[in-house]
Amino acid sequence: MIRSIYLLSFLFAFSGFSQNSEATIYEIIDKISEKRIEKDVVKLANFGTRNTFSDTVSNTRGIGAARRWIKSEFDLISKECKNCLDVFYQKDFVTTNDGERVPKDTWIVNVAAVQKGTKYPNRYIIMTGDIDSRNSDTMDYTTDAPGANDNASGMAGTIEAARVLSQYKFENSIIYLGLSGEEQGLFGGKGFAEYAKKNNWEIIGVLNNDMIGNIEGIDGVIDNRTFRIFSEPTSTTDTEKEVNNRRFYGGEVDGISRQLARYIHKQTLAFLPEMNPMLIYRLDRFGRGGHHRPFNDLGFAGVRIMEAHENYNRQHQNLRTENGIKYGDVIEGVNFEYVKKLTAVNSVALATLASAPPAPKNVLIGGAVEASVKLKWDKIENDEQILGYKIYWRLTTDFQWNNSRFVGNIDTYTLQNFVIDNHYFGVATVYKNGFESMVVFPKDIIRTTFKRK
């Protein structure tokens, strides 16, 4: 009963969508093809190994053949949408001095396809999948490592999202990105994050898809609906003042990556209610890492989207059978219907974020020792499609923004009869078509004359 009420509250929140906007999102979901995804996973697995240091010359085996094929798919997609994608390689050179998992000097080569936004071309939402694979010994770059789930599934999902979303136009830019060097030290993500920083790109968020195809857990659970969204609570680039503010005003679980995770969670329940998204309050799995982390390290919002139940017999394992147990990351371990579902989750998040207005800037809050809460923010200028702003709030123990109020196209609002101590608050921008930005948590307080006791 509680879950039903929860879902209805989210659906009601989207009642501001125009009918055409809602219809477009459902149309996108319907266009995602399980058969195309399966074909792409098989193609990637059949390169034998995609280890970062494997063959770069062969046309049928190794990392070189894999990345050239990915680029050719992006080029084909671009041709079909009248050159709507800017497809290119982005690369950085690593040497044996760069880490213990680097057996020889080589180029780390990423493949990017950029779909420019019509209104805000320098604002980007990124979907990533990893190109590379590995077996038991990450330094072994000759033995077969099909990497069907880890991570042909995430790469195939990224290519499929490009096929579908490239048929539409969006206000913000979308990047479909294949990253290399994940298993050797997140080199691809590091290089591309630095590339984005150097080019002064405004990154709305990064959706890192790493293993989105397994439904049979090592714990015996079989589940084709649940998935995890990992996000770190706050940014490592926060200033000393921001860290100190959290101690007194809150926000320990309200960094930009956490807001991105909540946004994906909300969109999933609104448009894919059969899915069960789990917000995991952790950067990544216990003691492990993924390609969203290098973006987080530079202050960009980024999350990891992945299966809920992992099977470690199929991860980072040489192909073999021991004591009747089959080891290895092979095609048989991938559920393509599930990959399709998580590709839909990504596509919905990409489409809605790419259609959303910029988030409000410089959100401030006040209300200590009062029976009201005042919020103030900088309005987005020169965008005639902005309808106004929405105030969100939740109990400090709630994981999602459960309450909201549209307040119009203003820059200050006071919520009467609210005790600030018991809730967290945020602000989002709303377009006339109903699409919203991510919620922005206040960065500081409205200075008053009260004294902290």
Coordinates of C-alpha atoms in Angstrom, one line a residue:
M1 CA 0.0 0.0 0.0
I2 CA 2.8 2.4 0.9
R3 CA 4.6 1.7 -2.3
S4 CA 1.4 2.3 -4.3
I5 CA 1.0 5.7 -2.7
Y6 CA 4.6 6.4 -3.3
L7 CA 4.3 5.6 -7.0
L8 CA 1.1 7.7 -7.3
S9 CA 2.8 10.7 -5.7
F10 CA 5.6 10.5 -8.3
L11 CA 3.1 10.1 -11.2
F12 CA 1.2 13.1 -9.9
A13 CA 4.4 15.1 -9.8
F14 CA 4.7 14.6 -13.6
S15 CA 1.1 15.8 -14.3
G16 CA 2.7 19.0 -15.6
F17 CA 4.1 17.2 -18.7
S18 CA 2.4 18.1 -21.9
Q19 CA 0.9 15.0 -23.5
N20 CA 3.5 15.1 -26.3
S21 CA 6.4 15.2 -23.9
E22 CA 5.1 12.1 -22.0
A23 CA 4.4 10.3 -25.3
T24 CA 7.9 10.9 -26.5
I25 CA 9.4 9.3 -23.4
Y26 CA 7.3 6.2 -23.8
E27 CA 8.1 6.1 -27.5
I28 CA 11.8 6.1 -26.7
I29 CA 11.3 3.2 -24.3
D30 CA 9.4 1.2 -26.9
K31 CA 12.1 1.7 -29.5
I32 CA 14.9 0.0 -27.5
S33 CA 15.6 -3.3 -29.1
E34 CA 16.6 -6.4 -27.2
K35 CA 17.8 -8.1 -30.4
R36 CA 20.1 -5.3 -31.3
I37 CA 21.6 -5.3 -27.8
E38 CA 22.1 -9.0 -28.0
K39 CA 23.8 -8.7 -31.4
D40 CA 26.2 -6.1 -30.0
V41 CA 27.1 -8.0 -26.9
V42 CA 27.8 -11.1 -29.0
K43 CA 30.0 -9.0 -31.3
L44 CA 32.0 -7.5 -28.5
A45 CA 32.5 -10.9 -26.7
N46 CA 33.7 -12.4 -30.0
F47 CA 36.7 -10.1 -30.1
G48 CA 38.2 -12.8 -27.8
T49 CA 39.8 -10.4 -25.4
R50 CA 39.4 -6.6 -25.0
N51 CA 42.1 -6.2 -22.5
T52 CA 43.5 -2.7 -22.7
F53 CA 46.9 -4.1 -23.6
S54 CA 45.7 -6.7 -26.2
D55 CA 46.1 -6.6 -29.9
T56 CA 45.5 -3.3 -31.6
V57 CA 46.3 -4.3 -35.2
S58 CA 43.9 -7.3 -35.9
N59 CA 40.5 -6.6 -37.3
T60 CA 38.9 -9.5 -35.5
R61 CA 40.6 -9.7 -32.1
G62 CA 41.7 -7.4 -29.3
I63 CA 41.0 -3.9 -28.0
G64 CA 41.9 -2.2 -31.3
A65 CA 39.3 -4.1 -33.3
A66 CA 36.7 -3.5 -30.6
R67 CA 37.1 0.2 -30.4
R68 CA 37.2 0.6 -34.2
W69 CA 33.9 -1.4 -34.4
I70 CA 32.3 0.8 -31.7
K71 CA 33.4 3.9 -33.7
S72 CA 32.0 2.4 -36.9
E73 CA 28.6 1.9 -35.1
F74 CA 28.6 5.5 -33.9
D75 CA 29.5 6.7 -37.4
L76 CA 26.6 4.6 -38.8
I77 CA 24.2 6.0 -36.3
S78 CA 25.3 9.5 -37.1
K79 CA 24.8 8.9 -40.9
E80 CA 21.3 7.7 -40.2
C81 CA 20.5 10.9 -38.2
K82 CA 22.0 13.2 -40.9
N83 CA 25.4 13.6 -39.1
C84 CA 23.8 14.6 -35.8
L85 CA 26.7 13.0 -33.9
D86 CA 30.3 14.2 -33.6
V87 CA 32.2 10.9 -33.4
F88 CA 35.9 10.9 -32.3
Y89 CA 38.6 9.1 -30.4
Q90 CA 40.0 10.7 -27.2
K91 CA 43.2 9.3 -26.0
D92 CA 46.0 9.5 -23.4
F93 CA 49.3 7.8 -23.2
V94 CA 50.1 5.7 -20.1
T95 CA 53.5 4.1 -19.1
T96 CA 54.6 1.5 -16.7
N97 CA 55.2 4.3 -14.2
D98 CA 51.4 5.0 -14.0
G99 CA 50.5 2.0 -12.0
E100 CA 51.2 -1.6 -11.1
R101 CA 48.6 -2.9 -13.5
V102 CA 50.3 -1.3 -16.6
P103 CA 52.6 -4.0 -18.1
K104 CA 53.7 -1.9 -21.0
D105 CA 53.4 1.6 -22.4
T106 CA 50.2 2.2 -24.4
W107 CA 47.5 4.5 -25.6
I108 CA 44.3 4.5 -23.6
V109 CA 41.7 5.2 -26.4
N110 CA 38.1 6.2 -25.7
V111 CA 35.3 6.5 -28.3
A112 CA 32.9 9.4 -28.0
A113 CA 29.7 10.3 -29.9
V114 CA 28.4 13.8 -29.0
Q115 CA 24.8 14.8 -29.8
K116 CA 24.8 18.6 -29.5
G117 CA 21.9 20.3 -27.7
T118 CA 19.8 22.8 -29.6
K119 CA 19.7 25.4 -26.8
Y120 CA 22.6 24.6 -24.4
P121 CA 25.3 22.9 -26.4
N122 CA 27.9 23.2 -23.7
R123 CA 25.8 21.4 -21.1
Y124 CA 26.3 17.6 -21.3
I125 CA 24.8 14.5 -19.8
I126 CA 27.0 11.4 -20.4
M127 CA 26.2 7.7 -20.6
T128 CA 29.3 5.5 -20.4
G129 CA 30.1 1.8 -20.9
D130 CA 33.6 0.2 -20.6
I131 CA 35.2 -1.2 -23.7
D132 CA 37.9 -3.3 -22.0
S133 CA 37.6 -6.8 -20.4
R134 CA 39.9 -9.0 -18.2
N135 CA 40.3 -12.5 -16.8
S136 CA 41.7 -13.7 -13.5
D137 CA 45.0 -12.0 -14.1
T138 CA 44.5 -8.4 -15.3
M139 CA 48.1 -8.4 -16.6
D140 CA 47.3 -11.3 -19.0
Y141 CA 46.3 -9.6 -22.2
T142 CA 46.5 -12.6 -24.6
T143 CA 44.2 -15.2 -23.0
D144 CA 40.5 -15.1 -23.9
A145 CA 38.4 -12.7 -21.8
P146 CA 35.0 -12.4 -23.5
G147 CA 33.6 -9.9 -20.9
A148 CA 30.1 -10.5 -22.1
N149 CA 28.5 -8.9 -19.0
D150 CA 31.6 -6.9 -17.8
N151 CA 31.2 -4.9 -19.7
A152 CA 29.9 -5.6 -23.2
S153 CA 26.4 -5.2 -21.6
G154 CA 27.1 -1.6 -20.6
M155 CA 28.8 -0.8 -23.9
A156 CA 25.9 -2.3 -25.9
G157 CA 23.4 -0.4 -23.8
T158 CA 25.2 2.8 -24.6
I159 CA 25.3 2.1 -28.3
E160 CA 21.6 1.3 -28.3
A161 CA 20.7 4.4 -26.4
A162 CA 22.6 6.4 -29.1
R163 CA 20.6 4.6 -31.8
V164 CA 17.3 5.6 -30.2
L165 CA 17.9 9.0 -28.8
S166 CA 19.7 10.3 -31.9
Q167 CA 16.3 10.3 -33.6
Y168 CA 15.2 13.2 -31.3
K169 CA 16.5 16.7 -30.6
F170 CA 17.2 17.9 -27.0
E171 CA 18.0 21.3 -25.5
N172 CA 21.1 19.9 -23.8
S173 CA 23.9 17.8 -25.3
I174 CA 24.3 14.0 -24.8
I175 CA 27.5 12.1 -25.0
Y176 CA 27.6 8.3 -25.7
L177 CA 31.0 7.2 -24.5
G178 CA 33.0 4.0 -24.6
L179 CA 35.8 4.1 -22.0
S180 CA 39.0 2.1 -22.0
G181 CA 41.5 1.2 -19.3
E182 CA 38.9 0.6 -16.5
E183 CA 40.4 -2.6 -15.3
Q184 CA 43.9 -1.2 -15.1
G185 CA 43.1 1.9 -13.0
L186 CA 40.1 3.9 -14.4
F187 CA 42.4 5.5 -17.0
G188 CA 39.8 6.1 -19.6
G189 CA 37.5 8.0 -17.3
K190 CA 40.3 10.0 -15.9
G191 CA 41.4 11.1 -19.3
F192 CA 38.0 12.0 -20.5
A193 CA 37.0 13.9 -17.3
E194 CA 40.2 15.9 -17.7
Y195 CA 39.4 16.5 -21.4
A196 CA 35.9 17.8 -20.3
K197 CA 37.5 20.1 -17.7
K198 CA 40.0 21.4 -20.1
N199 CA 37.3 22.3 -22.6
N200 CA 35.1 24.0 -19.9
W201 CA 32.2 21.6 -20.5
E202 CA 29.3 21.9 -18.0
I203 CA 28.6 18.3 -17.0
I204 CA 25.1 17.8 -15.8
G205 CA 25.8 14.2 -14.8
V206 CA 27.6 11.0 -15.8
L207 CA 25.7 7.7 -15.9
N208 CA 28.3 4.9 -15.7
N209 CA 26.9 1.6 -16.8
D210 CA 29.1 -1.3 -15.6
M211 CA 27.6 -4.8 -15.6
I212 CA 23.9 -4.4 -16.5
G213 CA 23.1 -8.0 -17.7
N214 CA 23.3 -10.5 -14.9
I215 CA 20.1 -11.5 -13.0
E216 CA 21.4 -14.7 -11.2
G217 CA 23.2 -13.7 -8.1
I218 CA 26.0 -15.6 -6.3
D219 CA 23.6 -15.6 -3.4
G220 CA 21.0 -17.6 -5.3
V221 CA 18.6 -14.8 -6.0
I222 CA 17.2 -14.4 -9.5
D223 CA 15.8 -10.9 -10.1
N224 CA 15.2 -9.2 -13.4
R225 CA 13.7 -6.0 -12.1
T226 CA 15.9 -4.6 -9.4
F227 CA 19.1 -2.6 -10.1
R228 CA 21.4 -0.4 -8.1
I229 CA 22.3 3.3 -8.4
F230 CA 25.6 4.0 -6.5
S231 CA 26.4 7.6 -5.6
E232 CA 28.8 9.2 -3.2
P233 CA 27.1 11.5 -0.6
T234 CA 29.2 14.7 -1.1
S235 CA 31.9 16.0 -3.4
T236 CA 35.6 15.6 -2.6
T237 CA 36.2 19.0 -4.2
D238 CA 34.0 20.8 -1.6
T239 CA 35.7 23.8 0.0
E240 CA 36.5 24.0 3.7
K241 CA 33.6 26.4 4.1
E242 CA 31.2 23.9 2.5
V243 CA 32.4 21.1 4.6
N244 CA 31.9 23.3 7.7
N245 CA 28.5 24.4 6.6
R246 CA 27.3 20.7 6.5
R247 CA 28.3 20.2 10.1
F248 CA 25.8 22.9 11.2
Y249 CA 23.2 23.1 8.4
G250 CA 23.1 19.5 7.1
G251 CA 23.6 18.1 3.6
E252 CA 25.7 15.1 4.5
V253 CA 23.8 13.0 1.9
D254 CA 22.9 15.8 -0.5
G255 CA 25.9 16.3 -2.9
I256 CA 25.4 16.6 -6.6
S257 CA 25.9 12.9 -7.3
R258 CA 23.3 12.0 -4.8
Q259 CA 20.8 14.4 -6.4
L260 CA 21.6 12.8 -9.8
A261 CA 20.8 9.4 -8.2
R262 CA 17.6 10.6 -6.8
Y263 CA 16.6 12.1 -10.2
I264 CA 17.2 8.7 -11.9
H265 CA 15.3 6.9 -9.2
K266 CA 12.3 9.3 -9.6
Q267 CA 12.2 9.1 -13.4
T268 CA 12.4 5.3 -13.3
L269 CA 9.4 5.1 -11.0
A270 CA 7.5 7.6 -13.1
F271 CA 8.0 6.0 -16.5
L272 CA 9.2 2.4 -15.7
P273 CA 7.1 1.5 -12.6
E274 CA 7.8 -2.2 -13.1
M275 CA 11.5 -1.6 -12.2
N276 CA 12.8 -1.5 -8.7
P277 CA 15.7 1.0 -8.4
M278 CA 17.8 0.9 -5.3
L279 CA 19.7 4.0 -4.1
I280 CA 23.0 2.7 -2.6
Y281 CA 24.6 5.3 -0.4
R282 CA 28.1 4.5 -1.4
L283 CA 30.5 5.6 -4.1
D284 CA 30.7 2.0 -5.4
R285 CA 30.6 -1.6 -4.2
F286 CA 32.5 -2.2 -1.0
G287 CA 36.2 -1.4 -1.6
R288 CA 35.8 -1.4 -5.3
G289 CA 35.6 1.3 -8.0
G290 CA 34.1 2.3 -11.4
H291 CA 34.5 4.8 -14.1
H292 CA 32.2 7.4 -12.6
R293 CA 34.8 8.0 -9.9
P294 CA 37.3 10.0 -12.0
F295 CA 34.5 12.4 -12.9
N296 CA 33.5 12.7 -9.2
D297 CA 37.2 13.4 -8.5
L298 CA 37.0 16.6 -10.6
G299 CA 33.7 17.8 -9.1
F300 CA 31.3 16.4 -11.7
A301 CA 28.1 14.6 -10.7
G302 CA 28.3 10.9 -11.5
V303 CA 26.7 7.6 -10.6
R304 CA 27.1 3.9 -11.3
I305 CA 24.1 2.0 -12.6
M306 CA 24.4 -1.8 -12.4
E307 CA 22.7 -5.1 -11.7
A308 CA 21.5 -5.8 -8.1
H309 CA 22.8 -9.3 -7.8
E310 CA 26.3 -10.1 -9.0
N311 CA 27.8 -13.5 -9.8
Y312 CA 31.5 -13.5 -8.9
N313 CA 32.0 -16.8 -10.7
R314 CA 31.5 -14.8 -13.9
Q315 CA 33.6 -11.8 -13.1
H316 CA 37.3 -11.5 -13.7
Q317 CA 37.6 -15.3 -14.2
N318 CA 39.5 -17.4 -16.7
L319 CA 37.3 -19.6 -18.8
R320 CA 37.3 -23.0 -17.0
T321 CA 35.2 -25.6 -15.1
E322 CA 36.2 -26.6 -11.6
N323 CA 34.3 -29.0 -9.3
G324 CA 31.4 -28.8 -11.6
I325 CA 31.3 -25.0 -11.5
K326 CA 31.6 -23.0 -14.8
Y327 CA 33.7 -19.9 -14.5
G328 CA 34.0 -17.0 -17.0
D329 CA 32.1 -14.0 -18.3
V330 CA 30.3 -15.6 -21.3
I331 CA 27.2 -14.9 -23.3
E332 CA 25.2 -17.4 -21.4
G333 CA 25.4 -15.3 -18.3
V334 CA 23.7 -12.3 -19.9
N335 CA 20.0 -11.7 -19.7
F336 CA 19.3 -9.5 -22.7
E337 CA 15.8 -8.5 -21.6
Y338 CA 17.3 -7.2 -18.4
V339 CA 20.0 -5.2 -20.4
K340 CA 17.1 -3.8 -22.4
K341 CA 15.3 -2.7 -19.2
L342 CA 18.4 -0.9 -17.8
T343 CA 19.1 0.7 -21.2
A344 CA 15.6 2.1 -21.0
V345 CA 16.3 3.4 -17.5
N346 CA 19.3 5.2 -18.9
S347 CA 17.5 6.5 -21.9
V348 CA 14.7 7.9 -19.8
A349 CA 17.2 9.7 -17.6
L350 CA 19.1 11.0 -20.5
A351 CA 16.1 12.2 -22.4
T352 CA 14.5 14.0 -19.4
L353 CA 17.7 15.6 -18.3
A354 CA 18.6 16.6 -21.8
S355 CA 15.1 18.2 -22.1
A356 CA 15.4 19.9 -18.7
P357 CA 16.2 23.6 -17.9
P358 CA 19.4 24.6 -16.1
A359 CA 19.2 24.2 -12.3
P360 CA 18.9 27.3 -10.2
K361 CA 22.2 28.8 -9.0
N362 CA 23.3 30.0 -5.6
V363 CA 20.4 28.5 -3.6
L364 CA 20.4 29.9 0.0
I365 CA 18.2 29.0 3.0
G366 CA 17.2 30.6 6.2
G367 CA 14.7 29.9 9.1
A368 CA 16.6 29.2 12.3
V369 CA 14.5 29.7 15.4
E370 CA 11.5 30.6 13.3
A371 CA 8.2 29.0 12.3
S372 CA 9.0 29.4 8.6
V373 CA 11.7 28.5 6.0
K374 CA 12.9 31.0 3.4
L375 CA 14.6 30.0 0.2
K376 CA 16.4 32.3 -2.2
W377 CA 18.1 31.5 -5.5
D378 CA 19.3 33.1 -8.8
K379 CA 16.8 32.7 -11.6
I380 CA 17.9 31.4 -15.0
E381 CA 17.9 34.3 -17.4
N382 CA 17.0 34.5 -21.1
D383 CA 15.1 31.2 -21.3
E384 CA 11.5 31.9 -22.3
Q385 CA 10.5 28.2 -21.8
I386 CA 11.0 28.4 -18.0
L387 CA 7.7 28.1 -16.2
G388 CA 9.1 28.7 -12.8
Y389 CA 10.6 27.0 -9.8
K390 CA 9.6 24.2 -7.5
I391 CA 10.4 23.9 -3.8
Y392 CA 11.2 20.3 -2.5
W393 CA 11.4 19.1 1.0
R394 CA 11.7 15.9 3.0
L395 CA 12.3 14.6 6.5
T396 CA 16.0 14.4 7.3
T397 CA 15.6 10.6 7.5
D398 CA 13.9 10.2 4.1
F399 CA 15.9 9.1 1.1
Q400 CA 13.8 10.8 -1.6
W401 CA 12.2 14.3 -2.1
N402 CA 8.7 13.3 -1.1
N403 CA 7.1 16.7 -1.0
S404 CA 7.0 19.7 -3.4
R405 CA 5.3 23.0 -4.1
F406 CA 5.4 24.9 -7.4
V407 CA 6.0 28.6 -6.5
G408 CA 6.1 30.4 -9.8
N409 CA 8.7 32.3 -11.7
I410 CA 10.2 34.0 -8.7
D411 CA 13.5 34.0 -6.8
T412 CA 12.4 34.0 -3.2
Y413 CA 9.8 32.0 -1.3
T414 CA 8.8 31.4 2.3
L415 CA 7.2 28.2 3.5
Q416 CA 5.1 29.2 6.5
N417 CA 4.6 27.0 9.6
F418 CA 7.7 24.8 8.8
V419 CA 10.4 24.0 11.4
I420 CA 13.6 24.0 9.5
D421 CA 15.3 21.6 12.0
N422 CA 13.1 18.7 10.9
H423 CA 13.4 18.8 7.1
Y424 CA 15.8 19.2 4.3
F425 CA 14.9 21.6 1.4
G426 CA 15.9 22.1 -2.2
V427 CA 14.9 24.0 -5.4
A428 CA 14.4 22.8 -9.0
T429 CA 13.7 24.7 -12.3
V430 CA 10.6 23.7 -14.2
Y431 CA 10.0 24.1 -18.0
K432 CA 6.6 24.8 -19.5
N433 CA 6.6 21.3 -20.9
G434 CA 6.9 19.9 -17.4
F435 CA 10.6 18.7 -17.5
E436 CA 12.6 19.7 -14.4
S437 CA 16.2 20.1 -13.5
M438 CA 17.8 18.1 -10.7
V439 CA 17.0 19.4 -7.2
V440 CA 19.7 21.8 -5.8
F441 CA 20.5 21.7 -2.1
P442 CA 21.2 25.1 -0.5
K443 CA 24.9 25.9 -0.6
D444 CA 24.8 28.5 2.2
I445 CA 22.4 30.3 4.5
I446 CA 20.6 33.6 4.2
R447 CA 22.5 35.7 6.7
T448 CA 20.4 37.0 9.6
T449 CA 21.0 38.4 13.0
F450 CA 20.3 35.2 15.0
K451 CA 22.9 33.6 17.1
R452 CA 23.6 29.9 17.1
K453 CA 23.1 28.4 20.6

